[in-house]
mmCIF file of C-alpha atoms (C1' of nucleotides) in Angstrom:
data_model
loop_
_atom_site.group_PDB
_atom_site.id
_atom_site.type_symbol
_atom_site.label_atom_id
_atom_site.label_comp_id
_atom_site.label_asym_id
_atom_site.label_seq_id
_atom_site.Cartn_x
_atom_site.Cartn_y
_atom_site.Cartn_z
ATOM 1 C CA MET A 1 -179.288 248.058 -50.092
ATOM 2 C CA ALA A 2 -181.130 250.700 -51.431
ATOM 3 C CA ARG A 3 -180.902 253.654 -53.532
ATOM 4 C CA PRO A 4 -177.339 255.008 -53.681
ATOM 5 C CA ARG A 5 -176.855 258.348 -52.920
ATOM 6 C CA ALA A 6 -176.359 260.525 -56.225
ATOM 7 C CA PHE A 7 -173.442 262.506 -54.762
ATOM 8 C CA ASN A 8 -170.389 262.060 -52.781
ATOM 9 C CA GLU A 9 -170.702 263.387 -48.986
ATOM 10 C CA ASP A 10 -166.823 264.884 -49.097
ATOM 11 C CA THR A 11 -167.202 266.653 -52.239
ATOM 12 C CA VAL A 12 -170.608 268.217 -51.319
ATOM 13 C CA ILE A 13 -169.105 269.661 -47.675
ATOM 14 C CA ALA A 14 -166.045 270.841 -49.798
ATOM 15 C CA GLN A 15 -168.444 272.958 -52.168
ATOM 16 C CA ALA A 16 -170.456 274.078 -49.027
ATOM 17 C CA ALA A 17 -167.157 275.266 -47.507
ATOM 18 C CA GLU A 18 -166.143 277.405 -50.210
ATOM 19 C CA ALA A 19 -169.644 279.124 -50.080
ATOM 20 C CA PHE A 20 -169.608 279.716 -46.289
ATOM 21 C CA ALA A 21 -166.097 280.553 -46.458
ATOM 22 C CA ARG A 22 -166.763 283.518 -49.090
ATOM 23 C CA LEU A 23 -170.147 284.843 -47.493
ATOM 24 C CA GLY A 24 -169.884 284.145 -43.722
ATOM 25 C CA TYR A 25 -172.598 282.056 -41.829
ATOM 26 C CA GLU A 26 -175.688 284.279 -41.639
ATOM 27 C CA ALA A 27 -175.318 285.672 -45.147
ATOM 28 C CA CYS A 28 -174.836 282.069 -46.787
ATOM 29 C CA SER A 29 -178.444 281.116 -47.730
ATOM 30 C CA ILE A 30 -179.820 277.592 -48.335
ATOM 31 C CA ASP A 31 -179.982 278.609 -51.655
ATOM 32 C CA ASP A 32 -176.569 279.269 -51.920
ATOM 33 C CA LEU A 33 -175.608 276.154 -50.615
ATOM 34 C CA LEU A 34 -177.812 274.523 -52.975
ATOM 35 C CA LEU A 35 -176.155 276.471 -55.920
ATOM 36 C CA ALA A 36 -172.868 275.713 -54.832
ATOM 37 C CA THR A 37 -173.526 271.983 -54.409
ATOM 38 C CA GLY A 38 -175.697 271.128 -57.404
ATOM 39 C CA LEU A 39 -178.188 269.340 -54.737
ATOM 40 C CA GLN A 40 -181.913 269.892 -54.177
ATOM 41 C CA ARG A 41 -183.284 270.874 -51.093
ATOM 42 C CA GLY A 42 -184.951 267.435 -50.198
ATOM 43 C CA SER A 43 -181.496 266.067 -50.486
ATOM 44 C CA LEU A 44 -179.469 268.330 -48.873
ATOM 45 C CA TYR A 45 -181.826 268.468 -45.529
ATOM 46 C CA LYS A 46 -181.940 264.845 -45.945
ATOM 47 C CA ALA A 47 -178.097 264.271 -45.708
ATOM 48 C CA PHE A 48 -177.368 267.004 -43.326
ATOM 49 C CA GLY A 49 -180.523 267.883 -41.280
ATOM 50 C CA SER A 50 -180.046 271.745 -40.932
ATOM 51 C CA LYS A 51 -177.651 274.656 -42.113
ATOM 52 C CA ARG A 52 -176.054 274.683 -38.733
ATOM 53 C CA ASN A 53 -175.274 270.970 -38.774
ATOM 54 C CA ILE A 54 -173.788 271.372 -42.805
ATOM 55 C CA PHE A 55 -171.802 274.232 -41.395
ATOM 56 C CA GLU A 56 -170.649 272.002 -38.525
ATOM 57 C CA GLN A 57 -169.605 269.317 -40.817
ATOM 58 C CA VAL A 58 -167.670 272.142 -42.864
ATOM 59 C CA LEU A 59 -165.950 273.207 -39.890
ATOM 60 C CA THR A 60 -164.905 269.840 -38.609
ATOM 61 C CA ALA A 61 -163.454 268.986 -42.131
ATOM 62 C CA ALA A 62 -161.654 272.130 -42.377
ATOM 63 C CA LEU A 63 -160.161 272.395 -38.859
ATOM 64 C CA GLY A 64 -159.689 268.769 -38.126
ATOM 65 C CA ALA A 65 -156.829 266.483 -39.074
ATOM 66 C CA GLY A 66 -154.480 268.065 -41.372
ATOM 67 C CA PHE A 67 -155.669 271.762 -40.626
ATOM 68 C CA GLU A 68 -153.010 273.788 -42.053
ATOM 69 C CA SER A 69 -154.048 277.312 -42.053
ATOM 70 C CA ARG A 70 -155.465 277.712 -45.528
ATOM 71 C CA GLY A 71 -156.841 281.180 -46.445
ATOM 72 C CA GLN A 72 -160.516 279.195 -46.671
ATOM 73 C CA ASP A 73 -160.019 277.639 -43.489
ATOM 74 C CA LEU A 74 -158.952 280.597 -41.679
ATOM 75 C CA ASP A 75 -162.091 282.602 -42.973
ATOM 76 C CA LEU A 76 -164.162 279.722 -42.022
ATOM 77 C CA LEU A 77 -162.580 279.609 -38.408
ATOM 78 C CA ILE A 78 -163.009 283.208 -38.174
ATOM 79 C CA THR A 79 -166.706 282.890 -38.836
ATOM 80 C CA ALA A 80 -167.334 280.449 -36.543
ATOM 81 C CA LEU A 81 -165.773 282.455 -34.051
ATOM 82 C CA LYS A 82 -167.470 285.513 -34.830
ATOM 83 C CA GLU A 83 -170.924 284.096 -35.528
ATOM 84 C CA LEU A 84 -171.515 280.941 -33.811
ATOM 85 C CA ALA A 85 -168.892 280.032 -30.827
ATOM 86 C CA SER A 86 -170.228 282.076 -28.371
ATOM 87 C CA GLU A 87 -173.800 280.500 -28.436
ATOM 88 C CA ASP A 88 -172.934 277.033 -29.435
ATOM 89 C CA GLN A 89 -170.644 274.952 -27.466
ATOM 90 C CA PRO A 90 -169.775 272.066 -29.859
ATOM 91 C CA ILE A 91 -168.621 274.502 -32.701
ATOM 92 C CA ALA A 92 -166.798 276.628 -29.842
ATOM 93 C CA ALA A 93 -164.925 273.374 -29.116
ATOM 94 C CA VAL A 94 -163.851 272.770 -32.944
ATOM 95 C CA CYS A 95 -162.723 276.241 -32.757
ATOM 96 C CA ARG A 96 -160.645 275.702 -29.722
ATOM 97 C CA GLU A 97 -158.731 272.862 -31.125
ATOM 98 C CA ALA A 98 -157.550 274.753 -34.158
ATOM 99 C CA ILE A 99 -156.542 277.416 -32.160
ATOM 100 C CA ALA A 100 -154.481 275.477 -30.017
ATOM 101 C CA THR A 101 -152.851 273.922 -33.398
ATOM 102 C CA LEU A 102 -151.899 277.502 -34.485
ATOM 103 C CA GLY A 103 -150.294 278.001 -31.025
ATOM 104 C CA GLU A 104 -149.332 281.313 -29.791
ATOM 105 C CA SER A 105 -149.554 282.993 -33.295
ATOM 106 C CA ALA A 106 -152.833 282.195 -33.147
ATOM 107 C CA ALA A 107 -154.135 286.212 -32.972
ATOM 108 C CA THR A 108 -151.975 287.349 -35.189
ATOM 109 C CA VAL A 109 -152.691 284.902 -37.855
ATOM 110 C CA LEU A 110 -156.417 285.433 -37.538
ATOM 111 C CA GLY A 111 -156.318 289.007 -37.186
ATOM 112 C CA THR A 112 -154.028 289.093 -40.498
ATOM 113 C CA ARG A 113 -156.382 287.188 -42.338
ATOM 114 C CA LEU A 114 -159.324 289.429 -41.176
ATOM 115 C CA LEU A 115 -157.056 292.302 -42.738
ATOM 116 C CA ASP A 116 -157.252 290.739 -46.139
ATOM 117 C CA ASN A 117 -160.742 291.692 -46.452
ATOM 118 C CA LEU A 118 -159.553 295.180 -47.310
ATOM 119 C CA GLU A 119 -157.612 294.255 -50.252
ATOM 120 C CA MET B 1 -189.039 325.022 -37.683
ATOM 121 C CA ALA B 2 -191.348 321.909 -37.381
ATOM 122 C CA ARG B 3 -192.022 319.268 -35.360
ATOM 123 C CA PRO B 4 -188.670 318.399 -33.433
ATOM 124 C CA ARG B 5 -187.530 315.152 -32.678
ATOM 125 C CA ALA B 6 -188.196 312.987 -30.155
ATOM 126 C CA PHE B 7 -184.971 311.478 -29.697
ATOM 127 C CA ASN B 8 -181.278 312.658 -29.901
ATOM 128 C CA GLU B 9 -179.335 311.260 -32.594
ATOM 129 C CA ASP B 10 -176.276 310.165 -30.916
ATOM 130 C CA THR B 11 -178.247 308.143 -28.407
ATOM 131 C CA VAL B 12 -179.608 306.234 -30.895
ATOM 132 C CA ILE B 13 -176.332 305.432 -32.809
ATOM 133 C CA ALA B 14 -174.898 304.617 -29.436
ATOM 134 C CA GLN B 15 -177.833 301.767 -28.909
ATOM 135 C CA ALA B 16 -177.526 300.668 -32.390
ATOM 136 C CA ALA B 17 -173.781 300.222 -32.065
ATOM 137 C CA GLU B 18 -174.223 297.979 -28.930
ATOM 138 C CA ALA B 19 -176.877 295.732 -30.931
ATOM 139 C CA PHE B 20 -174.269 295.397 -34.083
ATOM 140 C CA ALA B 21 -171.379 294.808 -31.866
ATOM 141 C CA ARG B 22 -173.218 292.189 -29.872
ATOM 142 C CA LEU B 23 -174.885 290.462 -32.847
ATOM 143 C CA GLY B 24 -172.874 291.071 -36.070
ATOM 144 C CA TYR B 25 -174.352 292.656 -38.923
ATOM 145 C CA GLU B 26 -176.841 290.267 -40.681
ATOM 146 C CA ALA B 27 -178.040 288.852 -37.543
ATOM 147 C CA CYS B 28 -179.082 291.971 -36.329
ATOM 148 C CA SER B 29 -182.446 292.486 -37.842
ATOM 149 C CA ILE B 30 -184.162 296.190 -37.881
ATOM 150 C CA ASP B 31 -186.501 294.806 -35.250
ATOM 151 C CA ASP B 32 -183.415 293.964 -32.980
ATOM 152 C CA LEU B 33 -182.219 297.497 -33.656
ATOM 153 C CA LEU B 34 -186.098 298.722 -33.014
ATOM 154 C CA LEU B 35 -186.132 297.132 -29.374
ATOM 155 C CA ALA B 36 -182.391 298.595 -28.684
ATOM 156 C CA THR B 37 -183.157 302.241 -29.597
ATOM 157 C CA GLY B 38 -186.923 302.250 -28.745
ATOM 158 C CA LEU B 39 -188.044 304.161 -31.958
ATOM 159 C CA GLN B 40 -190.623 303.096 -34.351
ATOM 160 C CA ARG B 41 -189.910 301.517 -37.704
ATOM 161 C CA GLY B 42 -190.759 304.765 -39.765
ATOM 162 C CA SER B 43 -188.924 307.133 -37.559
ATOM 163 C CA LEU B 44 -185.875 304.851 -37.730
ATOM 164 C CA TYR B 45 -186.053 304.977 -41.750
ATOM 165 C CA LYS B 46 -186.886 308.482 -41.920
ATOM 166 C CA ALA B 47 -183.467 309.212 -39.589
ATOM 167 C CA PHE B 48 -181.069 306.890 -41.245
ATOM 168 C CA GLY B 49 -182.494 305.360 -44.193
ATOM 169 C CA SER B 50 -181.455 301.573 -44.435
ATOM 170 C CA LYS B 51 -179.716 299.301 -42.124
ATOM 171 C CA ARG B 52 -176.703 299.903 -44.008
ATOM 172 C CA ASN B 53 -176.258 303.488 -43.517
ATOM 173 C CA ILE B 54 -177.423 303.084 -39.778
ATOM 174 C CA PHE B 55 -174.255 300.558 -39.349
ATOM 175 C CA GLU B 56 -172.111 303.228 -41.313
ATOM 176 C CA GLN B 57 -173.031 305.910 -38.595
ATOM 177 C CA VAL B 58 -172.247 303.444 -35.995
ATOM 178 C CA LEU B 59 -168.852 302.531 -37.424
ATOM 179 C CA THR B 60 -167.988 306.049 -38.161
ATOM 180 C CA ALA B 61 -168.706 307.249 -34.428
ATOM 181 C CA ALA B 62 -167.167 303.995 -32.952
ATOM 182 C CA LEU B 63 -163.934 304.505 -34.883
ATOM 183 C CA GLY B 64 -163.836 308.031 -35.939
ATOM 184 C CA ALA B 65 -162.088 311.017 -33.868
ATOM 185 C CA GLY B 66 -161.297 309.054 -30.120
ATOM 186 C CA PHE B 67 -161.021 305.607 -31.366
ATOM 187 C CA GLU B 68 -159.281 303.948 -28.496
ATOM 188 C CA SER B 69 -159.813 299.917 -29.058
ATOM 189 C CA ARG B 70 -162.454 299.175 -26.578
ATOM 190 C CA GLY B 71 -163.888 295.841 -26.841
ATOM 191 C CA GLN B 72 -167.094 296.951 -28.200
ATOM 192 C CA ASP B 73 -165.308 299.027 -30.883
ATOM 193 C CA LEU B 74 -163.290 296.156 -31.987
ATOM 194 C CA ASP B 75 -166.629 294.151 -32.306
ATOM 195 C CA LEU B 76 -167.550 296.737 -34.600
ATOM 196 C CA LEU B 77 -164.474 296.762 -36.764
ATOM 197 C CA ILE B 78 -164.359 292.833 -36.611
ATOM 198 C CA THR B 79 -167.729 292.839 -38.241
ATOM 199 C CA ALA B 80 -167.027 295.581 -40.705
ATOM 200 C CA LEU B 81 -164.248 293.846 -42.034
ATOM 201 C CA LYS B 82 -165.740 290.288 -42.074
ATOM 202 C CA GLU B 83 -169.259 291.334 -43.176
ATOM 203 C CA LEU B 84 -169.258 294.346 -45.105
ATOM 204 C CA ALA B 85 -165.925 295.674 -46.195
ATOM 205 C CA SER B 86 -164.845 293.624 -49.255
ATOM 206 C CA GLU B 87 -168.070 294.877 -51.074
ATOM 207 C CA ASP B 88 -168.760 298.450 -49.500
ATOM 208 C CA GLN B 89 -165.775 300.908 -50.104
ATOM 209 C CA PRO B 90 -166.956 303.525 -47.885
ATOM 210 C CA ILE B 91 -167.339 300.896 -44.881
ATOM 211 C CA ALA B 92 -163.619 299.791 -46.163
ATOM 212 C CA ALA B 93 -162.359 303.304 -45.892
ATOM 213 C CA VAL B 94 -163.498 303.601 -42.311
ATOM 214 C CA CYS B 95 -162.021 300.180 -41.523
ATOM 215 C CA ARG B 96 -158.692 301.330 -43.142
ATOM 216 C CA GLU B 97 -158.571 304.471 -41.148
ATOM 217 C CA ALA B 98 -159.025 302.810 -37.607
ATOM 218 C CA ILE B 99 -156.152 300.078 -38.640
ATOM 219 C CA ALA B 100 -153.805 302.829 -39.376
ATOM 220 C CA THR B 101 -154.572 304.132 -35.970
ATOM 221 C CA LEU B 102 -153.841 300.903 -34.457
ATOM 222 C CA GLY B 103 -150.526 300.722 -36.203
ATOM 223 C CA GLU B 104 -148.405 297.188 -36.446
ATOM 224 C CA SER B 105 -149.998 295.667 -33.503
ATOM 225 C CA ALA B 106 -153.488 295.999 -35.823
ATOM 226 C CA ALA B 107 -153.980 292.307 -36.536
ATOM 227 C CA THR B 108 -152.921 290.980 -33.203
ATOM 228 C CA VAL B 109 -155.258 293.190 -31.406
ATOM 229 C CA LEU B 110 -157.991 292.239 -33.794
ATOM 230 C CA GLY B 111 -157.172 288.401 -33.482
ATOM 231 C CA THR B 112 -157.061 288.748 -29.619
ATOM 232 C CA ARG B 113 -160.486 290.294 -29.719
ATOM 233 C CA LEU B 114 -161.743 287.602 -31.733
ATOM 234 C CA LEU B 115 -160.514 284.956 -29.554
ATOM 235 C CA ASP B 116 -162.410 286.537 -27.024
ATOM 236 C CA ASN B 117 -165.646 284.961 -28.416
ATOM 237 C CA LEU B 118 -164.555 281.747 -26.931
ATOM 238 C CA GLU B 119 -165.021 282.558 -23.239
ATOM 239 C "C1'" DC C 1 -205.609 331.411 -35.355
ATOM 240 C "C1'" DT C 2 -203.182 329.790 -39.482
ATOM 241 C "C1'" DA C 3 -200.391 327.864 -42.948
ATOM 242 C "C1'" DG C 4 -196.342 325.475 -43.543
ATOM 243 C "C1'" DT C 5 -192.779 321.943 -42.132
ATOM 244 C "C1'" DT C 6 -191.123 317.765 -40.331
ATOM 245 C "C1'" DA C 7 -191.547 314.050 -37.151
ATOM 246 C "C1'" DT C 8 -194.317 309.945 -35.623
ATOM 247 C "C1'" DT C 9 -197.015 305.769 -36.051
ATOM 248 C "C1'" DG C 10 -197.841 301.148 -37.175
ATOM 249 C "C1'" DA C 11 -200.328 298.747 -40.859
ATOM 250 C "C1'" DC C 12 -198.690 296.961 -45.220
ATOM 251 C "C1'" DT C 13 -195.936 294.941 -49.231
ATOM 252 C "C1'" DG C 14 -193.340 291.919 -51.415
ATOM 253 C "C1'" DT C 15 -189.243 288.874 -50.842
ATOM 254 C "C1'" DT C 16 -186.315 285.554 -49.066
ATOM 255 C "C1'" DT C 17 -185.682 282.677 -45.070
ATOM 256 C "C1'" DA C 18 -184.998 277.843 -42.963
ATOM 257 C "C1'" DG C 19 -187.133 273.589 -43.047
ATOM 258 C "C1'" DT C 20 -191.008 269.681 -44.368
ATOM 259 C "C1'" DC C 21 -193.143 266.292 -47.067
ATOM 260 C "C1'" DA C 22 -195.805 263.384 -50.249
ATOM 261 C "C1'" DA C 23 -195.130 261.331 -54.255
ATOM 262 C "C1'" DT C 24 -191.898 258.880 -56.783
ATOM 263 C "C1'" DA C 25 -187.459 256.663 -58.430
ATOM 264 C "C1'" DA C 26 -183.367 253.896 -57.859
ATOM 265 C "C1'" DC C 27 -181.427 250.068 -55.738
ATOM 266 C "C1'" DT C 28 -180.779 245.116 -53.133
ATOM 267 C "C1'" DG C 29 -182.164 241.057 -51.938
ATOM 268 C "C1'" DC C 30 -184.745 237.084 -52.449
ATOM 269 C "C1'" DG D 1 -190.299 239.338 -61.003
ATOM 270 C "C1'" DC D 2 -191.751 241.401 -56.158
ATOM 271 C "C1'" DA D 3 -191.093 243.474 -51.536
ATOM 272 C "C1'" DG D 4 -188.328 246.577 -48.838
ATOM 273 C "C1'" DT D 5 -185.358 250.099 -48.287
ATOM 274 C "C1'" DT D 6 -183.320 254.628 -49.164
ATOM 275 C "C1'" DA D 7 -182.749 258.738 -52.042
ATOM 276 C "C1'" DT D 8 -184.347 262.814 -55.001
ATOM 277 C "C1'" DT D 9 -187.707 265.811 -56.207
ATOM 278 C "C1'" DG D 10 -189.803 270.591 -55.574
ATOM 279 C "C1'" DA D 11 -193.955 272.305 -54.410
ATOM 280 C "C1'" DC D 12 -195.347 274.032 -49.973
ATOM 281 C "C1'" DT D 13 -195.367 276.614 -45.358
ATOM 282 C "C1'" DA D 14 -194.893 279.549 -41.789
ATOM 283 C "C1'" DA D 15 -191.919 282.887 -39.946
ATOM 284 C "C1'" DA D 16 -188.615 286.772 -40.458
ATOM 285 C "C1'" DC D 17 -186.833 289.869 -43.477
ATOM 286 C "C1'" DA D 18 -185.765 294.988 -44.994
ATOM 287 C "C1'" DG D 19 -188.411 298.754 -46.355
ATOM 288 C "C1'" DT D 20 -192.591 302.250 -47.966
ATOM 289 C "C1'" DC D 21 -196.500 305.012 -46.994
ATOM 290 C "C1'" DA D 22 -200.753 307.778 -46.110
ATOM 291 C "C1'" DA D 23 -202.754 309.382 -41.733
ATOM 292 C "C1'" DT D 24 -201.405 311.824 -38.138
ATOM 293 C "C1'" DA D 25 -199.338 314.737 -34.492
ATOM 294 C "C1'" DA D 26 -196.195 318.768 -32.832
ATOM 295 C "C1'" DC D 27 -193.670 322.259 -33.560
ATOM 296 C "C1'" DT D 28 -192.682 327.455 -35.752
ATOM 297 C "C1'" DA D 29 -193.301 331.652 -38.318
ATOM 298 C "C1'" DG D 30 -196.616 335.477 -39.469
#
DNA sequence: CTAGTTATTGACTGTTTAGTCAATAACTGC
DNA sequence: GCAGTTATTGACTAAACAGTCAATAACTAG
């Protein structure tokens, strides 16, 4: 129909996920995301709209179907809970669903992952 | 000896603790701390040196002698683990000591507090 | 009262932040 | 080819950021 995208959206989300998981939400700047994805500013904003929206897509991809408590995905969940969930209901909803998947061990699984930051 | 301080250091640390616990480390700006403490920029920096040092004093006060896993103190511990511990050894050391105090229930206690962000 | 010391103030700096946009490029349908 | 559409680029903006500093104020010792 028109000029095609030069990137694959899923790949970009996966690259952004790595950056958010490693740095956390606030500490991960747009420049960090540009570096991680190889995109230019305008392209990132055209495709995703805002930092918060990028994170929402990252989180949905990580915690949606096929969520299996990989370390990186737990880091994203912890970040979402600590930095966003209390003031962002859609993010909180995604978190709730993932936590239901974890069942009664949710607290221990998350706490154990938190403690991994000491090693 | 000279001009006396117009504030009590322990009070200021307690006020800063509330702000850090509520907002997290990165999301808590110096302006947030000035608002919370009522101090002026120069006074805060003269007394504590840097944002990171203020946080270290807050954390030491919260997790040192008399640490009793109050909600606010757990929030500070979680913040320290997630945002600072992996790249700041003195902060990590304070965390380790508090976690030893919590014993084998540490992971569950921290995870449970994390999940409270959903309510 | 004076000299010495330390605390307070708030204007200032340079950097980094998230986000915007006009110009241009790359495509498709005709 | 041409017209229409969407993607890319990177310079740009305004706000927020952590941290500094010269001027001044408030104290103590003598």
